[in-house]
mmCIF file of C-alpha atoms in Angstrom:
data_model
loop_
_atom_site.group_PDB
_atom_site.id
_atom_site.type_symbol
_atom_site.label_atom_id
_atom_site.label_comp_id
_atom_site.label_asym_id
_atom_site.label_seq_id
_atom_site.Cartn_x
_atom_site.Cartn_y
_atom_site.Cartn_z
ATOM 1 C CA MET A 24 12.218 114.270 -48.574
ATOM 2 C CA THR A 25 12.996 117.939 -47.749
ATOM 3 C CA PRO A 26 15.477 118.328 -44.894
ATOM 4 C CA ARG A 27 14.623 119.749 -41.601
ATOM 5 C CA PHE A 28 17.197 121.885 -42.076
ATOM 6 C CA ALA A 29 20.844 121.750 -44.289
ATOM 7 C CA PHE A 30 22.936 124.271 -45.065
ATOM 8 C CA ALA A 31 25.635 123.824 -47.738
ATOM 9 C CA ILE A 32 28.524 125.978 -48.855
ATOM 10 C CA THR A 33 28.680 126.100 -52.867
ATOM 11 C CA ALA A 34 31.730 128.819 -52.835
ATOM 12 C CA THR A 35 34.618 130.594 -50.438
ATOM 13 C CA ASP A 36 36.323 133.888 -51.160
ATOM 14 C CA GLY A 37 38.734 134.741 -48.649
ATOM 15 C CA ALA A 38 36.688 134.641 -45.114
ATOM 16 C CA ALA A 39 32.740 134.643 -47.138
ATOM 17 C CA ARG A 40 31.063 132.174 -48.120
ATOM 18 C CA THR A 41 27.520 131.503 -50.379
ATOM 19 C CA GLY A 42 25.616 128.391 -50.250
ATOM 20 C CA ALA A 43 22.153 127.626 -49.584
ATOM 21 C CA ILE A 44 19.870 126.692 -46.283
ATOM 22 C CA ALA A 45 17.538 123.758 -47.452
ATOM 23 C CA MET A 46 14.501 123.740 -45.278
ATOM 24 C CA GLN A 47 11.094 122.184 -45.373
ATOM 25 C CA ARG A 48 9.312 125.285 -46.543
ATOM 26 C CA GLY A 49 11.683 126.967 -48.740
ATOM 27 C CA THR A 50 15.505 127.300 -49.528
ATOM 28 C CA ILE A 51 16.983 130.617 -48.334
ATOM 29 C CA ARG A 52 20.104 131.894 -50.512
ATOM 30 C CA THR A 53 23.291 132.922 -48.800
ATOM 31 C CA PRO A 54 24.332 135.457 -47.722
ATOM 32 C CA ALA A 55 21.025 136.688 -47.125
ATOM 33 C CA PHE A 56 19.111 139.670 -45.711
ATOM 34 C CA MET A 57 15.766 139.232 -43.766
ATOM 35 C CA PRO A 58 13.436 141.868 -43.859
ATOM 36 C CA VAL A 59 11.599 142.828 -40.620
ATOM 37 C CA GLY A 60 8.266 141.487 -40.150
ATOM 38 C CA THR A 61 7.632 142.685 -36.217
ATOM 39 C CA ALA A 62 4.041 142.171 -35.651
ATOM 40 C CA ALA A 63 3.407 140.141 -38.487
ATOM 41 C CA THR A 64 4.147 142.489 -41.408
ATOM 42 C CA VAL A 65 6.388 144.036 -43.303
ATOM 43 C CA LYS A 66 5.266 147.190 -42.773
ATOM 44 C CA GLY A 67 3.715 148.984 -45.791
ATOM 45 C CA MET A 68 4.193 145.851 -47.616
ATOM 46 C CA LYS A 69 2.019 142.581 -49.102
ATOM 47 C CA PRO A 70 3.632 139.492 -48.223
ATOM 48 C CA ALA A 71 4.037 138.635 -52.226
ATOM 49 C CA ASP A 72 5.524 141.718 -52.578
ATOM 50 C CA VAL A 73 8.052 140.984 -49.936
ATOM 51 C CA ALA A 74 8.957 137.576 -51.857
ATOM 52 C CA ALA A 75 9.130 139.394 -55.367
ATOM 53 C CA SER A 76 12.016 141.668 -53.862
ATOM 54 C CA GLY A 77 13.939 138.493 -53.756
ATOM 55 C CA ALA A 78 13.358 137.657 -49.736
ATOM 56 C CA ASP A 79 13.860 133.891 -48.939
ATOM 57 C CA ILE A 80 12.804 134.617 -45.636
ATOM 58 C CA LEU A 81 11.652 136.748 -43.608
ATOM 59 C CA LEU A 82 12.041 137.878 -39.316
ATOM 60 C CA GLY A 83 9.010 137.794 -37.081
ATOM 61 C CA ASN A 84 9.196 139.494 -33.174
ATOM 62 C CA THR A 85 8.361 137.077 -30.366
ATOM 63 C CA TYR A 86 8.390 140.312 -27.653
ATOM 64 C CA HIS A 87 5.826 142.079 -29.716
ATOM 65 C CA LEU A 88 3.613 139.378 -31.171
ATOM 66 C CA MET A 89 3.581 137.747 -27.520
ATOM 67 C CA LEU A 90 1.929 141.224 -26.394
ATOM 68 C CA ARG A 91 -0.359 141.711 -29.831
ATOM 69 C CA PRO A 92 -2.177 139.401 -30.365
ATOM 70 C CA GLY A 93 -1.005 136.844 -28.591
ATOM 71 C CA ALA A 94 0.880 133.840 -28.903
ATOM 72 C CA GLU A 95 -1.898 131.589 -28.349
ATOM 73 C CA ARG A 96 -4.405 133.112 -30.381
ATOM 74 C CA MET A 97 -1.829 133.225 -33.078
ATOM 75 C CA ALA A 98 -1.433 129.422 -33.007
ATOM 76 C CA ARG A 99 -5.543 129.577 -32.949
ATOM 77 C CA LEU A 100 -5.433 130.743 -35.719
ATOM 78 C CA GLY A 101 -3.574 128.681 -38.253
ATOM 79 C CA GLY A 102 0.604 130.245 -36.559
ATOM 80 C CA LEU A 103 2.102 132.840 -38.429
ATOM 81 C CA HIS A 104 2.652 131.782 -41.839
ATOM 82 C CA GLY A 105 -1.368 131.738 -42.187
ATOM 83 C CA PHE A 106 -1.670 133.942 -39.692
ATOM 84 C CA MET A 107 0.237 136.530 -42.667
ATOM 85 C CA GLN A 108 -0.319 134.526 -45.510
ATOM 86 C CA TRP A 109 3.545 133.979 -45.890
ATOM 87 C CA ASP A 110 4.441 130.420 -46.860
ATOM 88 C CA LYS A 111 8.438 130.463 -47.187
ATOM 89 C CA PRO A 112 10.481 130.291 -43.885
ATOM 90 C CA ILE A 113 10.138 132.599 -41.235
ATOM 91 C CA LEU A 114 13.278 133.516 -38.382
ATOM 92 C CA THR A 115 11.625 134.894 -34.714
ATOM 93 C CA ASP A 116 13.844 136.488 -32.293
ATOM 94 C CA SER A 117 13.719 135.540 -28.565
ATOM 95 C CA GLY A 118 12.310 138.927 -27.510
ATOM 96 C CA GLY A 119 15.328 139.123 -25.263
ATOM 97 C CA TYR A 120 16.163 142.356 -26.858
ATOM 98 C CA GLN A 121 13.049 144.120 -27.344
ATOM 99 C CA VAL A 122 12.197 143.344 -23.459
ATOM 100 C CA MET A 123 15.496 145.497 -22.715
ATOM 101 C CA SER A 124 14.877 148.097 -25.083
ATOM 102 C CA LEU A 125 11.075 148.973 -24.938
ATOM 103 C CA SER A 126 9.852 147.719 -22.247
ATOM 104 C CA ALA A 127 9.742 149.432 -18.208
ATOM 105 C CA LEU A 128 10.360 148.283 -14.775
ATOM 106 C CA THR A 129 12.756 145.165 -15.948
ATOM 107 C CA LYS A 130 14.249 142.490 -13.610
ATOM 108 C CA ALA A 131 16.728 140.085 -14.735
ATOM 109 C CA THR A 132 17.043 136.862 -12.382
ATOM 110 C CA GLU A 133 17.757 133.211 -13.307
ATOM 111 C CA GLU A 134 14.816 132.764 -14.370
ATOM 112 C CA GLY A 135 14.387 134.478 -16.892
ATOM 113 C CA VAL A 136 13.070 138.632 -16.979
ATOM 114 C CA ALA A 137 10.099 140.027 -15.634
ATOM 115 C CA PHE A 138 8.525 143.281 -17.166
ATOM 116 C CA ALA A 139 6.031 145.635 -17.828
ATOM 117 C CA SER A 140 4.741 145.721 -21.459
ATOM 118 C CA HIS A 141 5.218 149.077 -23.330
ATOM 119 C CA LEU A 142 1.524 148.784 -24.732
ATOM 120 C CA ASP A 143 -0.526 149.015 -21.433
ATOM 121 C CA GLY A 144 1.650 148.387 -18.599
ATOM 122 C CA SER A 145 0.784 144.513 -17.875
ATOM 123 C CA ARG A 146 3.512 142.393 -15.990
ATOM 124 C CA HIS A 147 5.034 139.357 -18.177
ATOM 125 C CA LEU A 148 8.121 137.057 -17.585
ATOM 126 C CA LEU A 149 9.990 135.732 -20.499
ATOM 127 C CA SER A 150 12.303 133.102 -19.647
ATOM 128 C CA PRO A 151 14.146 130.243 -21.752
ATOM 129 C CA GLU A 152 11.476 128.012 -22.060
ATOM 130 C CA ARG A 153 8.592 130.349 -22.679
ATOM 131 C CA SER A 154 10.662 132.008 -24.992
ATOM 132 C CA ILE A 155 10.794 129.108 -26.859
ATOM 133 C CA GLU A 156 7.290 128.027 -26.310
ATOM 134 C CA ILE A 157 5.661 131.495 -28.061
ATOM 135 C CA GLN A 158 8.172 130.925 -31.197
ATOM 136 C CA ARG A 159 6.741 127.190 -31.197
ATOM 137 C CA LEU A 160 3.051 128.419 -31.019
ATOM 138 C CA LEU A 161 4.147 130.937 -33.877
ATOM 139 C CA GLY A 162 5.318 128.131 -35.683
ATOM 140 C CA SER A 163 8.695 129.286 -36.511
ATOM 141 C CA ASP A 164 11.411 127.767 -39.360
ATOM 142 C CA ILE A 165 14.060 129.176 -37.082
ATOM 143 C CA VAL A 166 13.758 129.592 -32.878
ATOM 144 C CA MET A 167 16.613 131.884 -31.147
ATOM 145 C CA ALA A 168 17.582 131.321 -27.986
ATOM 146 C CA PHE A 169 16.351 133.407 -25.326
ATOM 147 C CA ASP A 170 19.377 135.374 -24.015
ATOM 148 C CA GLU A 171 20.733 138.608 -21.644
ATOM 149 C CA LEU A 172 21.673 141.258 -23.702
ATOM 150 C CA VAL A 173 23.545 144.414 -21.609
ATOM 151 C CA PRO A 174 25.135 147.402 -23.226
ATOM 152 C CA THR A 175 29.015 147.182 -25.043
ATOM 153 C CA THR A 176 29.715 149.875 -22.122
ATOM 154 C CA ALA A 177 28.906 147.889 -19.685
ATOM 155 C CA THR A 178 32.220 146.699 -17.744
ATOM 156 C CA ARG A 179 33.559 143.486 -18.230
ATOM 157 C CA GLU A 180 32.428 142.099 -15.009
ATOM 158 C CA VAL A 181 28.720 142.506 -16.175
ATOM 159 C CA GLN A 182 29.367 141.382 -19.709
ATOM 160 C CA ALA A 183 31.119 138.424 -18.788
ATOM 161 C CA ARG A 184 28.198 137.685 -15.790
ATOM 162 C CA ALA A 185 25.661 138.596 -18.695
ATOM 163 C CA MET A 186 27.203 136.225 -20.853
ATOM 164 C CA GLU A 187 27.618 133.357 -17.917
ATOM 165 C CA ARG A 188 23.899 133.781 -18.118
ATOM 166 C CA SER A 189 22.721 133.578 -21.242
ATOM 167 C CA MET A 190 24.756 129.982 -22.048
ATOM 168 C CA ARG A 191 22.551 128.511 -19.164
ATOM 169 C CA TRP A 192 19.863 130.550 -21.094
ATOM 170 C CA ALA A 193 20.822 128.308 -24.028
ATOM 171 C CA ARG A 194 21.452 125.174 -22.746
ATOM 172 C CA ARG A 195 17.362 125.843 -21.183
ATOM 173 C CA SER A 196 16.559 126.752 -24.757
ATOM 174 C CA ARG A 197 17.773 123.580 -26.229
ATOM 175 C CA GLU A 198 16.052 121.376 -23.886
ATOM 176 C CA ALA A 199 12.827 123.156 -24.235
ATOM 177 C CA PHE A 200 12.950 123.521 -27.872
ATOM 178 C CA ASP A 201 14.265 119.301 -28.106
ATOM 179 C CA ALA A 202 10.750 119.105 -25.804
ATOM 180 C CA GLY A 203 8.500 120.648 -28.934
ATOM 181 C CA GLY A 204 7.178 117.246 -30.721
ATOM 182 C CA ASP A 205 6.415 117.625 -34.185
ATOM 183 C CA HIS A 206 7.780 121.084 -34.534
ATOM 184 C CA ALA A 207 11.164 120.291 -32.928
ATOM 185 C CA GLY A 208 11.253 117.836 -36.032
ATOM 186 C CA ARG A 209 10.847 120.317 -38.524
ATOM 187 C CA ALA A 210 12.009 123.968 -37.600
ATOM 188 C CA ALA A 211 15.656 124.604 -36.394
ATOM 189 C CA LEU A 212 17.422 126.320 -33.229
ATOM 190 C CA PHE A 213 20.388 129.185 -33.353
ATOM 191 C CA GLY A 214 22.160 129.725 -30.658
ATOM 192 C CA ILE A 215 23.493 133.029 -29.763
ATOM 193 C CA GLN A 216 27.231 134.069 -28.721
ATOM 194 C CA GLN A 217 27.484 137.075 -26.672
ATOM 195 C CA GLY A 218 30.468 139.008 -25.346
ATOM 196 C CA ALA A 219 30.462 142.499 -26.416
ATOM 197 C CA LEU A 220 33.736 143.692 -28.062
ATOM 198 C CA ASP A 221 35.701 141.669 -25.648
ATOM 199 C CA GLU A 222 37.319 138.390 -27.838
ATOM 200 C CA GLY A 223 38.036 135.679 -24.473
ATOM 201 C CA LEU A 224 34.679 136.530 -23.758
ATOM 202 C CA ARG A 225 33.507 135.941 -27.256
ATOM 203 C CA ARG A 226 35.540 132.657 -27.660
ATOM 204 C CA ALA A 227 34.132 131.315 -23.788
ATOM 205 C CA SER A 228 30.540 132.184 -25.080
ATOM 206 C CA ALA A 229 31.590 130.399 -28.658
ATOM 207 C CA ASP A 230 33.064 127.275 -26.736
ATOM 208 C CA ALA A 231 29.898 126.713 -24.674
ATOM 209 C CA LEU A 232 27.726 127.143 -27.659
ATOM 210 C CA LEU A 233 29.603 124.875 -29.650
ATOM 211 C CA ASP A 234 29.514 122.339 -26.501
ATOM 212 C CA ILE A 235 25.854 122.667 -26.748
ATOM 213 C CA GLY A 236 25.091 122.079 -30.614
ATOM 214 C CA PHE A 237 23.132 124.228 -32.465
ATOM 215 C CA ASP A 238 21.762 124.206 -36.432
ATOM 216 C CA GLY A 239 22.933 127.544 -36.912
ATOM 217 C CA TYR A 240 25.118 130.835 -34.497
ATOM 218 C CA ALA A 241 24.201 134.505 -34.188
ATOM 219 C CA VAL A 242 26.928 136.991 -33.579
ATOM 220 C CA GLY A 243 24.914 138.918 -30.908
ATOM 221 C CA GLY A 244 25.243 141.931 -29.004
ATOM 222 C CA LEU A 245 26.711 144.583 -31.996
ATOM 223 C CA ALA A 246 25.062 146.847 -34.007
ATOM 224 C CA VAL A 247 24.182 148.734 -30.574
ATOM 225 C CA GLY A 248 25.658 151.994 -30.712
ATOM 226 C CA GLU A 249 29.652 150.875 -30.795
ATOM 227 C CA GLY A 250 30.427 151.782 -34.412
ATOM 228 C CA GLN A 251 31.373 150.320 -37.453
ATOM 229 C CA GLU A 252 35.053 149.906 -37.071
ATOM 230 C CA ALA A 253 34.538 148.694 -33.592
ATOM 231 C CA MET A 254 31.742 146.142 -34.876
ATOM 232 C CA PHE A 255 33.960 144.761 -37.782
ATOM 233 C CA ALA A 256 37.581 144.704 -35.502
ATOM 234 C CA CYS A 257 35.158 141.926 -33.283
ATOM 235 C CA LEU A 258 33.905 140.643 -36.854
ATOM 236 C CA ASP A 259 37.603 140.037 -37.703
ATOM 237 C CA TYR A 260 37.470 137.005 -35.247
ATOM 238 C CA ALA A 261 33.950 136.504 -33.730
ATOM 239 C CA PRO A 262 32.727 134.043 -36.528
ATOM 240 C CA GLY A 263 35.973 131.814 -37.015
ATOM 241 C CA GLN A 264 35.216 131.185 -33.054
ATOM 242 C CA LEU A 265 32.040 129.149 -34.099
ATOM 243 C CA ASP A 266 31.246 126.135 -36.291
ATOM 244 C CA PRO A 267 32.096 126.706 -39.946
ATOM 245 C CA ALA A 268 29.874 124.070 -40.986
ATOM 246 C CA LYS A 269 26.891 126.126 -39.695
ATOM 247 C CA PRO A 270 25.132 129.288 -40.659
ATOM 248 C CA ARG A 271 26.762 132.494 -39.165
ATOM 249 C CA TYR A 272 23.514 135.227 -38.691
ATOM 250 C CA LEU A 273 24.908 138.743 -37.430
ATOM 251 C CA MET A 274 21.848 140.194 -35.560
ATOM 252 C CA GLY A 275 19.684 143.750 -36.296
ATOM 253 C CA VAL A 276 22.641 144.812 -39.367
ATOM 254 C CA GLY A 277 22.315 147.015 -40.906
ATOM 255 C CA LYS A 278 23.849 149.478 -43.265
ATOM 256 C CA PRO A 279 24.366 148.398 -46.831
ATOM 257 C CA ASP A 280 27.966 149.249 -46.043
ATOM 258 C CA ASP A 281 28.436 146.954 -42.387
ATOM 259 C CA ILE A 282 26.463 144.167 -44.808
ATOM 260 C CA VAL A 283 29.396 144.179 -47.083
ATOM 261 C CA GLY A 284 31.954 144.393 -44.796
ATOM 262 C CA ALA A 285 30.447 141.934 -42.595
ATOM 263 C CA VAL A 286 29.822 139.239 -45.557
ATOM 264 C CA GLU A 287 33.825 139.713 -46.429
ATOM 265 C CA ARG A 288 34.160 138.707 -42.691
ATOM 266 C CA GLY A 289 32.251 135.326 -43.061
ATOM 267 C CA ILE A 290 29.004 136.358 -42.087
ATOM 268 C CA ASP A 291 25.415 134.360 -44.013
ATOM 269 C CA MET A 292 22.421 136.190 -42.734
ATOM 270 C CA PHE A 293 21.395 139.889 -41.896
ATOM 271 C CA ASP A 294 18.587 141.608 -40.565
ATOM 272 C CA CYS A 295 17.750 145.473 -40.155
ATOM 273 C CA VAL A 296 14.430 147.619 -39.952
ATOM 274 C CA LEU A 297 16.388 150.250 -41.791
ATOM 275 C CA PRO A 298 15.469 149.419 -45.009
ATOM 276 C CA THR A 299 11.945 149.428 -44.447
ATOM 277 C CA ARG A 300 11.816 152.402 -41.302
ATOM 278 C CA SER A 301 14.100 154.286 -43.424
ATOM 279 C CA GLY A 302 11.915 154.284 -46.174
ATOM 280 C CA ARG A 303 8.978 155.238 -44.187
ATOM 281 C CA ASN A 304 10.920 158.640 -43.139
ATOM 282 C CA GLY A 305 11.963 159.530 -46.551
ATOM 283 C CA GLN A 306 15.390 157.548 -46.856
ATOM 284 C CA ALA A 307 15.871 155.455 -50.267
ATOM 285 C CA PHE A 308 19.274 153.897 -50.064
ATOM 286 C CA THR A 309 20.814 153.620 -53.806
ATOM 287 C CA TRP A 310 24.169 152.714 -55.553
ATOM 288 C CA ASP A 311 25.565 155.880 -55.099
ATOM 289 C CA GLY A 312 24.156 156.056 -51.374
ATOM 290 C CA PRO A 313 21.204 156.957 -49.312
ATOM 291 C CA LEU A 314 19.249 159.858 -50.294
ATOM 292 C CA ASN A 315 16.581 161.921 -48.793
ATOM 293 C CA ILE A 316 14.151 162.441 -50.919
ATOM 294 C CA ARG A 317 12.501 165.522 -48.955
ATOM 295 C CA ASN A 318 15.203 167.906 -49.928
ATOM 296 C CA ALA A 319 14.156 170.449 -52.337
ATOM 297 C CA LYS A 320 16.363 169.201 -55.237
ATOM 298 C CA PHE A 321 13.936 166.137 -55.978
ATOM 299 C CA ALA A 322 11.148 168.655 -56.455
ATOM 300 C CA GLU A 323 11.714 168.685 -60.510
ATOM 301 C CA ASP A 324 13.769 165.273 -60.901
ATOM 302 C CA ARG A 325 12.359 163.298 -63.515
ATOM 303 C CA SER A 326 14.365 160.813 -63.149
ATOM 304 C CA PRO A 327 13.545 157.039 -60.862
ATOM 305 C CA LEU A 328 15.735 155.996 -57.980
ATOM 306 C CA ASP A 329 16.494 153.341 -60.001
ATOM 307 C CA PRO A 330 15.908 152.331 -63.677
ATOM 308 C CA ASP A 331 15.684 148.846 -62.221
ATOM 309 C CA SER A 332 13.349 149.193 -58.646
ATOM 310 C CA PRO A 333 10.180 148.022 -59.141
ATOM 311 C CA THR A 334 9.316 151.692 -58.305
ATOM 312 C CA ALA A 335 10.888 152.842 -61.609
ATOM 313 C CA ALA A 336 7.434 154.001 -63.286
ATOM 314 C CA TRP A 337 7.701 157.393 -60.597
ATOM 315 C CA SER A 338 9.953 159.815 -60.680
ATOM 316 C CA LYS A 339 11.758 161.248 -57.731
ATOM 317 C CA ALA A 340 9.826 164.466 -57.817
ATOM 318 C CA TYR A 341 6.955 162.523 -57.324
ATOM 319 C CA LEU A 342 8.116 160.641 -54.674
ATOM 320 C CA HIS A 343 9.423 163.542 -53.051
ATOM 321 C CA HIS A 344 5.496 165.444 -53.231
ATOM 322 C CA LEU A 345 3.855 162.021 -51.694
ATOM 323 C CA VAL A 346 6.339 162.354 -49.185
ATOM 324 C CA ARG A 347 6.541 165.754 -48.192
ATOM 325 C CA SER A 348 2.629 165.320 -48.365
ATOM 326 C CA GLY A 349 2.598 162.565 -45.900
ATOM 327 C CA GLU A 350 0.629 160.413 -48.253
ATOM 328 C CA MET A 351 0.519 156.634 -47.482
ATOM 329 C CA LEU A 352 1.712 155.379 -51.443
ATOM 330 C CA GLY A 353 4.889 157.428 -50.426
ATOM 331 C CA ALA A 354 6.098 155.113 -47.531
ATOM 332 C CA MET A 355 4.930 152.450 -49.508
ATOM 333 C CA LEU A 356 6.655 153.097 -52.763
ATOM 334 C CA MET A 357 10.150 153.685 -50.628
ATOM 335 C CA THR A 358 9.580 150.437 -48.340
ATOM 336 C CA GLU A 359 9.607 148.564 -51.987
ATOM 337 C CA HIS A 360 12.367 149.888 -53.517
ATOM 338 C CA ASN A 361 14.448 149.590 -50.490
ATOM 339 C CA LEU A 362 13.848 146.147 -49.715
ATOM 340 C CA TRP A 363 14.823 145.686 -53.521
ATOM 341 C CA PHE A 364 18.021 147.437 -53.035
ATOM 342 C CA TYR A 365 18.954 145.604 -50.167
ATOM 343 C CA GLN A 366 18.169 141.985 -52.194
ATOM 344 C CA ARG A 367 20.113 143.645 -55.626
ATOM 345 C CA LEU A 368 23.026 143.901 -53.382
ATOM 346 C CA MET A 369 22.844 140.324 -51.491
ATOM 347 C CA GLN A 370 22.045 138.618 -54.734
ATOM 348 C CA GLY A 371 25.394 140.553 -56.166
ATOM 349 C CA LEU A 372 27.546 139.192 -53.073
ATOM 350 C CA ARG A 373 26.200 136.016 -53.405
ATOM 351 C CA GLU A 374 27.402 136.074 -57.115
ATOM 352 C CA ALA A 375 30.590 138.099 -56.385
ATOM 353 C CA ILE A 376 31.947 135.493 -54.324
ATOM 354 C CA ALA A 377 30.925 132.179 -56.304
ATOM 355 C CA ASP A 378 33.218 133.672 -58.773
ATOM 356 C CA GLY A 379 36.132 134.485 -56.758
ATOM 357 C CA ARG A 380 35.726 138.336 -57.240
ATOM 358 C CA LEU A 381 34.130 139.741 -53.852
ATOM 359 C CA ALA A 382 37.551 141.856 -53.362
ATOM 360 C CA ALA A 383 36.593 143.738 -56.805
ATOM 361 C CA PHE A 384 32.863 143.858 -55.823
ATOM 362 C CA ALA A 385 33.457 145.649 -52.158
ATOM 363 C CA ALA A 386 35.711 147.590 -53.864
ATOM 364 C CA GLN A 387 33.956 148.786 -56.735
ATOM 365 C CA PHE A 388 30.596 149.517 -54.546
ATOM 366 C CA ARG A 389 32.672 151.165 -51.446
ATOM 367 C CA ALA A 390 33.863 153.673 -54.240
ATOM 368 C CA ARG A 391 30.719 154.580 -55.196
ATOM 369 C CA TYR A 392 28.414 154.559 -52.159
ATOM 370 C CA ARG A 393 31.431 156.700 -50.713
ATOM 371 C CA ARG A 394 30.009 159.646 -53.275
ATOM 372 C CA ALA A 395 26.859 160.280 -51.098
ATOM 373 C CA GLY A 396 29.619 161.551 -48.236
ATOM 374 C CA LYS A 397 29.040 158.151 -46.146
ATOM 375 C CA PRO A 398 32.553 156.460 -45.447
ATOM 376 C CA THR A 399 33.287 152.919 -44.895
ATOM 377 C CA SER A 400 35.673 151.079 -43.938
#
């Protein structure tokens, strides 16, 4: 019988790990990158094509889906999987980040966060209990605990208060998830470590989460403008504060060189809008660094973005024309290529860890990727 949630580490190389998460809707190979399907769609892609890129799991967004089309409606329509025709696992975020970043007139109290919708100004309250309920109505496979995010530039006192409240909300999230009946019997719940760039706050957060107990643990509150050097400095200690037998998820990351550095520091799961958003805006990720297909130098370039890419039949010149013309197909092909590239990067990382050659793989990746003038650490 397929387990509800089982994480097996099959090889390590330094702090890096590779393995798999077994769930009832499928196996997630780690390190894993989750394409973002904010509004029940990975923009510009059919679900079957997302799966063909190598993705084992998608991310859905609680905030956006609760506002449109609505969680209760989604449940009546068969849940997120049936609604969008994706039969593999889905992780849903808690909505906390979007409430703080997109909504107007937010007010955080111990109960939760009251906010005005960015769509129509309607008022809502998102609490740990409501966040978990929405994720259950969506049919999420990996549910995220509800937390409070404050900027890394906030004072230590503000960071400490937010972290401590997040830990109280984490316990309420755990209790709400466990009361979820059949859904709790087939889904998993992840806690989120907070504490910004403060090692002591991160330790206190990790200790509180471990006391509650979760299926996996996210490192939250990073990739919000602190820069790669500061993020890596935090990742030098934060993953090690969490349960080594459980998956570690770095939320909202990131650029390909961010991912390589985070894998070296023990992270197992990632999500980011970058490959899809950048594709729609004319940026392609390649082994030789990102390129802007809008540039005039590609106007007569007959070569593909990558000879192994699913978009290899189309030249850079054609993509340049499509993107410059605002043609829908340009955004679709650029997105498909970027998702393929990210999944090839994850595959390369998994194979390098399994073979004990991650350091060499990472060094070769950086040496080539830097040619585009994008220094990495």
